[in-house]
Every structure is written in C-alpha cells, then in structure tokens.
XYZ file of C-alpha atoms in Angstrom:
544
model
C 127.435 78.495 110.608
C 123.909 79.930 110.919
C 123.361 83.620 110.830
C 123.901 85.162 114.198
C 120.592 86.942 114.576
C 118.555 84.765 112.221
C 116.318 83.639 115.040
C 114.204 86.747 114.410
C 112.773 85.443 111.165
C 114.137 81.972 110.502
C 110.816 80.510 111.651
C 109.357 81.390 108.250
C 111.412 78.782 106.444
C 112.112 76.040 108.937
C 109.650 73.670 107.302
C 112.493 72.037 105.380
C 114.403 71.132 108.511
C 111.137 70.162 110.206
C 110.386 67.574 107.546
C 113.699 65.936 108.230
C 112.988 65.936 111.936
C 109.273 65.045 111.978
C 108.691 62.692 109.016
C 110.335 59.310 108.482
C 110.060 58.789 104.717
C 110.653 55.045 105.136
C 107.300 54.764 106.886
C 105.373 56.339 103.990
C 103.856 54.187 101.281
C 104.703 54.966 97.678
C 101.236 54.014 96.494
C 98.575 55.390 98.837
C 95.028 55.939 97.646
C 93.553 58.982 99.363
C 91.787 62.242 98.651
C 93.286 64.670 96.095
C 94.499 66.867 98.924
C 97.314 65.983 101.330
C 98.061 68.169 104.353
C 101.500 67.594 105.800
C 102.282 68.902 109.305
C 105.878 70.020 109.209
C 106.421 70.703 112.881
C 105.826 72.846 115.922
C 109.067 74.551 116.899
C 110.249 76.761 119.713
C 113.008 79.127 118.643
C 115.183 80.720 121.311
C 118.007 83.223 121.407
C 120.587 80.925 122.940
C 120.007 78.266 120.268
C 120.292 80.531 117.268
C 123.034 82.793 118.532
C 125.005 79.775 119.707
C 125.011 78.491 116.134
C 127.213 81.446 115.199
C 129.253 81.716 118.387
C 131.423 79.597 120.573
C 129.501 78.564 123.706
C 131.527 80.849 125.947
C 130.725 83.860 123.740
C 127.043 83.890 124.730
C 126.473 84.373 128.443
C 123.476 85.140 130.622
C 123.077 86.512 134.119
C 120.752 85.333 136.893
C 117.759 87.022 135.207
C 118.448 85.353 131.863
C 119.725 88.557 130.231
C 122.099 87.792 127.344
C 125.534 89.256 126.607
C 127.820 88.515 123.666
C 131.465 88.104 124.732
C 134.393 88.157 122.313
C 137.653 87.163 123.991
C 141.162 87.367 122.521
C 144.476 86.767 124.289
C 146.833 89.550 123.252
C 150.010 87.950 124.442
C 151.841 86.301 127.313
C 155.366 87.293 128.323
C 157.593 85.326 130.647
C 160.850 86.274 132.317
C 163.135 84.846 129.657
C 161.494 87.033 127.025
C 162.027 90.188 129.072
C 165.482 89.549 130.595
C 168.124 87.780 128.562
C 171.690 87.618 129.825
C 174.585 87.898 127.423
C 176.013 84.428 128.117
C 178.507 82.865 128.173
C 180.813 85.506 129.647
C 184.508 84.933 130.278
C 187.740 86.626 131.236
C 191.370 85.458 131.092
C 194.845 86.548 132.176
C 198.316 85.172 132.892
C 201.094 85.253 135.474
C 204.582 86.307 134.383
C 208.041 86.598 135.916
C 208.229 90.370 135.682
C 211.556 90.562 137.534
C 214.942 90.935 135.885
C 216.091 87.619 137.366
C 215.296 84.026 136.684
C 213.286 82.213 139.361
C 214.598 78.815 140.359
C 211.671 77.010 142.002
C 213.988 74.169 143.015
C 215.654 76.275 145.703
C 212.730 78.268 147.140
C 212.341 77.657 150.888
C 208.600 78.310 150.841
C 205.757 78.853 148.406
C 205.854 81.850 146.075
C 202.469 83.624 146.074
C 201.012 85.643 143.167
C 197.616 87.449 143.094
C 195.428 88.667 140.270
C 191.862 90.023 139.930
C 189.612 89.640 136.896
C 186.297 91.398 136.307
C 183.282 89.854 134.558
C 180.535 92.129 133.222
C 177.178 90.441 133.819
C 174.650 92.403 131.755
C 171.404 91.882 129.884
C 171.100 91.899 126.126
C 170.108 95.380 124.867
C 169.671 96.748 128.382
C 172.554 98.838 129.652
C 170.511 100.436 132.463
C 169.798 97.306 134.489
C 171.320 97.247 137.967
C 171.451 93.809 139.550
C 171.499 93.752 143.324
C 171.268 89.992 143.655
C 170.421 86.830 141.777
C 169.096 83.795 143.645
C 170.491 80.951 141.577
C 168.980 77.550 141.088
C 172.137 76.489 139.299
C 175.135 78.009 137.515
C 177.610 76.287 135.207
C 181.175 77.619 135.359
C 184.402 76.612 133.646
C 188.016 77.191 134.727
C 190.869 76.497 132.301
C 194.457 76.452 133.704
C 197.623 75.919 131.674
C 201.396 76.228 132.134
C 204.301 75.503 129.800
C 206.343 74.507 132.837
C 205.885 71.375 134.957
C 205.194 73.490 138.009
C 204.159 71.941 141.276
C 201.569 74.330 142.730
C 197.944 75.377 143.116
C 195.609 78.027 141.733
C 192.805 79.245 143.995
C 189.826 81.268 142.759
C 187.475 83.208 145.014
C 184.296 85.044 143.977
C 183.343 87.410 146.816
C 179.957 88.187 145.270
C 178.985 84.502 145.032
C 177.879 82.976 148.332
C 176.017 80.015 149.723
C 174.779 80.081 153.303
C 176.968 83.158 153.821
C 180.142 81.400 152.632
C 182.118 82.846 149.698
C 182.641 80.519 146.778
C 186.240 79.228 146.585
C 187.875 76.659 144.323
C 191.479 75.360 144.295
C 193.002 73.388 141.436
C 196.473 72.081 140.617
C 198.759 73.940 138.207
C 199.373 71.164 135.752
C 197.118 71.894 132.814
C 194.058 70.744 134.773
C 190.673 72.021 133.570
C 187.538 71.957 135.703
C 183.802 72.354 135.134
C 181.357 72.797 137.984
C 177.635 73.188 138.524
C 176.880 75.432 141.453
C 173.522 74.854 143.194
C 171.517 77.342 145.276
C 174.024 80.171 145.389
C 173.368 83.892 145.688
C 175.200 86.191 143.278
C 175.411 89.895 144.206
C 177.274 91.835 141.506
C 178.893 95.222 142.092
C 177.318 97.992 140.031
C 180.118 100.175 138.725
C 180.369 102.390 135.631
C 176.918 101.263 134.428
C 177.952 97.639 134.565
C 177.171 94.691 136.828
C 180.598 93.364 137.831
C 181.599 90.031 139.257
C 185.107 89.965 140.802
C 187.351 86.927 140.375
C 190.323 86.832 142.774
C 193.101 84.424 141.802
C 195.901 83.213 144.043
C 198.746 81.172 142.516
C 200.936 79.226 144.957
C 204.214 77.980 143.380
C 205.816 75.139 145.325
C 209.327 73.702 145.204
C 209.717 72.310 141.692
C 212.632 71.447 139.378
C 211.699 74.438 137.216
C 213.515 77.665 136.330
C 211.215 80.480 135.208
C 213.262 82.829 133.079
C 212.956 86.565 133.516
C 210.033 88.119 131.604
C 208.439 84.794 130.703
C 204.862 83.656 131.268
C 204.533 80.684 133.545
C 200.753 80.342 133.979
C 197.571 81.355 132.075
C 193.960 80.861 133.053
C 190.433 81.549 131.839
C 187.208 81.632 133.822
C 183.707 81.639 132.292
C 180.083 81.560 133.402
C 178.495 79.305 130.800
C 174.849 79.498 131.882
C 172.596 79.743 134.891
C 169.006 79.318 135.982
C 167.602 81.706 138.565
C 164.805 81.618 141.095
C 164.623 85.403 141.385
C 166.498 88.581 140.482
C 166.412 91.836 142.444
C 167.522 95.333 141.500
C 166.517 97.851 138.864
C 165.824 96.036 135.638
C 165.804 99.025 133.311
C 163.571 100.248 130.502
C 162.755 97.746 127.780
C 160.369 97.782 124.847
C 158.100 94.743 124.847
C 156.221 95.044 121.552
C 154.029 92.135 120.437
C 153.062 91.057 116.934
C 149.956 92.500 115.305
C 146.859 90.414 115.998
C 143.216 90.200 114.944
C 140.010 88.772 116.280
C 136.757 88.256 114.404
C 133.255 89.412 115.285
C 130.876 86.740 113.908
C 127.777 88.703 114.917
C 128.576 91.558 112.547
C 129.955 89.263 109.839
C 126.451 87.824 109.360
C 124.593 91.118 109.085
C 123.900 92.240 105.536
C 122.399 95.716 106.006
C 121.138 97.872 108.830
C 122.511 98.143 112.335
C 122.028 96.674 115.770
C 122.665 99.511 118.200
C 124.344 98.284 121.388
C 123.587 100.789 124.131
C 126.269 99.761 126.612
C 129.233 98.111 124.854
C 132.448 97.634 126.802
C 136.003 96.911 125.755
C 137.861 95.291 128.634
C 141.630 94.886 128.669
C 142.508 92.374 131.376
C 145.952 91.947 132.939
C 147.590 89.382 135.167
C 151.099 90.424 136.201
C 153.633 88.728 138.476
C 156.638 90.850 137.428
C 157.848 93.037 140.271
C 158.096 96.231 138.235
C 155.714 98.546 136.375
C 154.798 97.696 132.787
C 152.998 100.336 130.755
C 150.923 99.322 127.748
C 149.429 101.232 124.845
C 148.206 100.569 121.332
C 149.938 101.926 118.269
C 147.003 100.505 116.328
C 143.541 99.376 117.372
C 141.187 99.601 114.454
C 137.966 98.044 113.332
C 137.759 96.490 109.874
C 134.256 97.029 108.520
C 132.245 94.727 106.312
C 133.175 96.771 103.229
C 136.895 96.616 104.123
C 136.967 100.110 105.527
C 138.810 100.868 108.738
C 137.929 102.944 111.776
C 140.378 103.637 114.593
C 139.248 103.070 118.188
C 140.248 106.109 120.228
C 139.154 108.348 123.066
C 140.313 110.169 126.156
C 140.861 106.984 128.155
C 142.248 104.864 125.334
C 145.910 103.963 125.982
C 148.421 104.767 123.258
C 152.167 105.330 123.004
C 151.987 108.803 124.573
C 149.336 107.975 127.152
C 149.946 104.361 128.209
C 148.183 102.458 130.947
C 150.464 101.281 133.770
C 149.613 97.800 135.026
C 149.561 97.038 138.729
C 152.456 94.867 139.903
C 153.261 92.864 143.049
C 155.232 94.304 145.933
C 158.326 92.609 147.310
C 156.123 90.931 149.925
C 154.035 89.495 147.053
C 156.898 87.709 145.296
C 155.577 84.875 143.069
C 152.032 86.248 143.292
C 150.029 87.412 140.255
C 148.248 90.756 140.523
C 145.121 91.310 138.425
C 144.252 94.617 136.844
C 141.889 95.839 134.138
C 141.146 98.777 131.893
C 137.454 99.086 131.019
C 136.567 101.335 128.088
C 133.007 102.310 127.234
C 131.178 104.755 125.030
C 131.621 107.544 127.595
C 135.419 107.598 127.150
C 135.906 106.146 123.651
C 134.223 106.118 120.259
C 133.279 102.452 120.702
C 129.582 103.050 119.999
C 130.373 104.734 116.671
C 132.822 101.950 115.784
C 130.169 99.289 116.337
C 127.686 101.281 114.260
C 130.050 100.685 111.302
C 129.456 96.907 111.655
C 133.050 95.761 112.192
C 133.851 92.221 111.164
C 137.120 92.153 113.084
C 139.475 94.189 115.213
C 143.146 94.546 114.309
C 145.558 95.754 116.960
C 149.243 96.314 117.648
C 150.371 96.631 121.255
C 153.309 98.527 122.701
C 154.590 97.779 126.177
C 157.512 99.165 128.137
C 159.000 98.216 131.480
C 159.739 100.962 134.013
C 158.147 103.657 131.845
C 156.911 104.870 135.208
C 160.097 104.571 137.249
C 160.249 102.225 140.211
C 163.601 102.170 142.026
C 163.467 98.524 143.074
C 162.350 95.683 140.833
C 162.283 91.925 140.951
C 161.521 89.007 138.719
C 161.144 85.301 139.416
C 161.440 82.226 137.254
C 157.627 82.003 137.243
C 156.981 85.689 136.486
C 154.520 86.238 133.665
C 152.396 88.947 132.116
C 149.131 87.935 130.459
C 147.066 90.471 128.513
C 143.560 89.686 127.241
C 140.949 91.754 125.421
C 137.224 91.172 125.923
C 134.554 92.917 123.868
C 131.351 92.786 125.898
C 128.100 93.426 124.040
C 125.008 93.234 126.261
C 121.906 92.495 124.172
C 120.382 95.799 125.134
C 119.601 98.328 122.447
C 117.585 98.580 119.280
C 117.731 97.296 115.706
C 117.004 99.473 112.711
C 116.373 97.986 109.261
C 118.694 95.113 109.956
C 118.866 92.867 106.899
C 119.756 89.210 107.433
C 119.875 86.304 105.064
C 120.602 82.609 105.012
C 120.136 79.650 102.658
C 118.966 76.114 103.188
C 118.362 73.095 100.946
C 114.812 72.505 99.701
C 113.696 70.176 96.870
C 110.018 69.757 95.971
C 110.638 66.306 94.489
C 111.340 65.040 98.003
C 107.583 65.202 98.709
C 106.112 63.257 95.802
C 106.889 61.087 92.766
C 106.741 63.244 89.629
C 106.317 60.128 87.452
C 103.013 59.233 89.106
C 101.613 62.492 90.444
C 101.206 66.045 89.330
C 100.917 68.866 91.835
C 97.986 71.120 90.961
C 98.441 73.419 93.957
C 100.973 73.936 96.737
C 100.276 75.985 99.862
C 102.161 76.669 103.057
C 100.532 77.311 106.423
C 102.174 79.266 109.228
C 101.051 80.630 112.577
C 103.302 82.269 115.169
C 103.604 83.132 118.839
C 106.271 85.788 119.268
C 107.604 87.069 122.615
C 110.676 88.764 121.126
C 110.609 92.575 121.208
C 111.227 92.700 117.467
C 109.233 93.253 114.278
C 110.104 91.141 111.241
C 109.604 91.857 107.558
C 110.481 88.591 105.883
C 110.716 87.226 102.362
C 111.642 83.765 101.144
C 113.170 83.251 97.713
C 113.241 80.025 95.722
C 116.749 79.460 94.336
C 118.020 76.919 91.797
C 121.234 74.861 91.974
C 123.206 77.741 90.440
C 121.993 80.079 93.191
C 119.770 81.992 90.752
C 116.554 83.373 92.296
C 113.489 81.857 90.634
C 110.706 83.633 92.543
C 109.565 84.650 96.031
C 107.087 82.960 98.357
C 105.235 86.127 99.401
C 103.979 88.674 96.898
C 104.848 91.270 99.542
C 107.097 90.991 102.568
C 105.322 89.522 105.568
C 105.291 91.498 108.835
C 105.222 89.814 112.220
C 104.683 92.065 115.218
C 106.984 91.841 118.207
C 105.955 91.028 121.749
C 104.654 93.756 124.088
C 105.319 94.324 127.785
C 101.758 94.115 129.099
C 102.461 94.146 132.864
C 105.424 96.559 133.032
C 107.814 93.954 134.410
C 110.529 94.826 131.899
C 109.913 91.770 129.719
C 107.707 91.410 126.656
C 104.659 89.163 126.574
C 103.788 86.975 123.574
C 101.970 88.243 120.490
C 99.964 85.584 118.649
C 99.436 85.896 114.904
C 96.580 84.625 112.774
C 97.185 81.536 110.661
C 98.841 82.547 107.417
C 98.164 80.534 104.254
C 100.474 81.156 101.320
C 99.090 79.606 98.132
C 101.398 79.358 95.126
C 99.801 79.959 91.750
C 100.327 77.456 88.933
C 102.524 79.947 87.161
C 104.673 80.465 90.260
C 104.885 76.740 90.857
C 106.183 76.216 87.316
C 108.827 78.869 87.960
C 109.990 77.352 91.239
C 109.680 73.607 90.619
C 113.459 73.311 90.092
C 114.181 74.827 93.495
C 117.195 73.442 95.313
C 117.604 76.128 97.965
C 115.550 78.611 99.891
C 117.124 82.020 100.351
C 115.680 83.547 103.480
C 116.003 87.284 103.772
C 114.400 89.570 106.287
C 114.539 93.020 107.772
C 114.139 93.304 111.506
C 113.445 96.275 113.711
C 112.762 96.390 117.425
C 109.354 97.621 118.424
C 109.285 101.448 118.684
C 112.809 101.694 117.236
C 111.583 104.565 115.069
C 110.793 106.689 118.103
C 113.022 109.659 118.939
C 114.920 108.728 120.973
C 114.556 105.029 120.154
C 113.199 102.683 122.772
C 115.887 100.283 123.926
C 114.990 96.704 124.772
C 116.707 93.756 126.434
C 116.790 90.163 125.239
C 116.279 87.369 127.758
C 116.648 83.595 127.682
C 112.911 82.975 128.150
C 112.020 84.867 124.961
C 110.934 82.478 122.225
C 109.232 82.304 118.882
C 106.791 79.434 118.383
C 105.987 78.450 114.800
C 103.364 75.869 113.752
C 104.236 74.932 110.158
C 102.593 72.843 107.487
C 102.207 72.268 103.747
C 99.136 71.409 101.673
C 99.547 69.500 98.386
C 96.694 69.131 95.874
C 97.370 66.462 93.257
C 95.986 65.779 89.780
C 95.612 62.048 90.494
C 94.788 59.919 93.548
C 98.068 57.977 93.402
C 100.253 59.996 95.783
C 103.959 59.426 96.100
C 105.910 61.225 98.794
C 109.270 60.087 97.508
C-alpha cells in the first residue's frame, strides 16, 4: 500500500515507475553507436489526490462533494442485534398432574349410568431467560409445537379434553380432546395468538383439563391414581410480541478499526479542522435502547492510548437513547444518529496524537428510559455503525512521510560494455497543491542500508497560490532542476536496489498564527516532467 499522503512529494522519485511505463526495453538495441551522452525521458506525469490517497484507502473511504472537495471516511459496523439475541424464551416448558380417586369408596365404572367428570388446572410460566421483569401481553405466533402425554394403569374408556383460554385463533379458544388409553399427541399450531396472564411477576398460561370417564369394566380403588398427564410447549416462532419487555444488558464484544492515513505518517501532524465522529443507528425494535461506551480510545503510533471523551460523548452514566418505532410503525426501521465534533469532544486533540486505530467497547440496555408498552417482531433489528469523517480541510506542520521503491542502475546499461562517467536527473514541476515540500531521496542497498542521498540539501517546492480569490490555489511552476551525481557519489550508490523517499510537507502559511487552513480539491494536481542523462566512457551503449 502506498503512503496515504505521499502525493505531496512522490513526484521526485517516480522516474523508476515511469521507465517501466514509458520505455519498452525489448525495442532498444544492445549495441547502438551514438554520442557519449544519452538523455532518457522518463515520463510526464499528473499526480492527483484521489489517485494517491486511494492507494492507501478503500474506494469508499475517499469521497468528494459536488465541488470536488475531498473527505476521508472510515466506517466500522459496531454490531447488529436481532430479536432472538435480545429475547430468548426458556423453552421447552411443561407441567404435569394426575387424577385420583380421593373418596373412601371404590369406583366401579361398569355400573355408572353416565360419565364421571373430573377437572384440573395447570399453570405454565412463560418467561424469558434472565429477564424476570418482562410482561407479555400477547404473542402473535407463526407456529407453536406442543406435546400432550396421557397415561392410565387402567383400561378406562374415556376422554381427556384440554383447553387453553389464552391461546386463540380467529377468536376461538384452543381445545383438544384425546382418548384415555395411553395415547400421546404432538401438534403444530399455526397462526395463533397467545395472551398470557401476568401474575406474581410471571407470564402464566392456564391449561384446563376435563377428564370424562365412561362406562368401563374397571374398578378404581379408593385413594388410587387412575390417570396422569403432561403438557409441554416445545418451541414456537413468533411474528410479533407485545407488552413490556424489561431491562436487559446488550453488551457487544470489544472491536477495533484502523486508520490507514495516520499509520503512514512518520512525524509531524495533519491538523483536521472539522473532524466528526458519527454513530449511526437503524432500529426496528419497539422499545428504547440506550447506548454508551465503557471504552473508546485511540491507539497512537507509539502504542500510547488516549480516551475519547467530552460533554456529549455517551458512556455508562450518560447513555444516548436511540429513537424507536411507534406501534403504528411496526416492522419499520427508524434511523437515528449521534454526531460528535470538536466542540463537544476532545476529538481534535485525539487526532493530533496520530491514532493508528480506535478501540471501543459498547454498552447497551433496553428500557433504560422506561417505556410502558413495547413490541418486537421477527424482523426486528438494531444496527450500529461508527463513521469517522475527516474533511481535507486544515493545515500540515512538519509532516514527515516516507516510502520505498525498487531502483537498479544496471537496468539502464550493460556494465560489461559501458562505463557510466556521469549520471544526472532532470526534474521540473507544476504544482497546484496548497502545500510546500522539502524532499530527499536516499539510495538504499538490498539490505535496506542507506548508501547516500540524491540532493546535497533537501529540495523545496513551493505550493500553489490562490491568485483570483476563488478559494482554490493556482499552479506554481518551478524551474528545471538538474541533479548531477559526482563520481564519488555514483561509486557509493551503484549497488542501489531501492530508493527511500522521505519528505517533510507543510501547507503554505501554516506557520502563521493562527495557521491558515486550506482545502484539497479533486482538480488539484502535481505535474512532473522527469528525465535522466547518462554520460558513458565508450560509444557502445547498452540499456540492458
């Protein structure tokens, strides 16, 4: 990945890449008789912000508005919660009981003139895991799987009926009748509405049993059990749930996101005048969710940390409550946002420390701000995203950048047939960026050891100037620069395998008090006309 802001001075060393782009070595003769001097045009390049920043960013991280003004955007999804993660029922739930002959007399079913009727009521507690405060008014079911087990030690002829008053479909109470002969039944109930009774902090479902004993050749002895049964709700899928869904902690795992722009900076600072940290929400849960950060810190380039804070920054004691849909907006997602800037946080100071990444831990809680009536649907979801927005508006002070690229002198001639007496580089520039550059190029061997520098002193290139007061800089054109390497320097750098490009940049008038802030636009460019001049000992010139 190229250095994020290297477009400010990379023009000084692009001759290597230009050779690859402009010269086809296969078209050059290995035995050309010419004058002792060979001038090689290495290219005429236009360098732009979008090209060089895009090398270090994903395409969506560099945006521009209608005027061409650039903004860096760093986007990280914090987390996404769906209904199953927030509300989990303690399933399966079951209850059982039995019928007994509690009289002092035996019951002879063979002589009864009519059915003997027995009643019983069981209660099921339908609650959420780790949430004792939830009050369920109703559940609109897509499906529910139930199981009824019936058993008797006697060969009784009769029926067992179960009714669930809180379970209805089209206004009709659910009812099921089964024979008393050890028959077990499973059922899947479709499109029912379940409305539990809230009693003693519990959501209760009533099960009413009616046993009808018919004439049978059976004698039920006094005090004996003649029928036992068990009912269970195995599972269910819901379309929506209504009621008060209680207070729940919804903590997410710690996360990080990187800041490539600052990772590439070696020294100095780029001062962003108007940075923004946007926390974006999309919520389709029908209850308030409050969010804060137990940790939101910047990790600096030297592995230091700096906490993001401020009067508007949400934390555990001062959370931000996300907008949520009303009952009339069931199944709709409501968008909300929290925008933090340097007026309400220490974001400017944090960015001055050149953070390479942010590390954050979120805390969320449902019904932290009480709402008496809640709902949730099978499609309910909460999405939380963080966007760091860095408009390219500000000033740079002594910002040191560096990069390396491959460069081998032997690629330009045949050492067995020619000897280079002199090597020079030519450069001329047209700069419309509002930035001054002090650049140096180092020759580096294969072990990354610096052999020498190209310039005896760092080279300064003036930034563009706004000549017509339209808010944009106009180009500054430099004189042609010729850098001639001495024989001694050439001997020191002839084993070069890399060029280490290092420069210090500073926006024009950045040393003023207060500094002059500038904007960077898409039509800013840096034009570089590059070339090399070889002077050989012999006339036989090999470029391979």
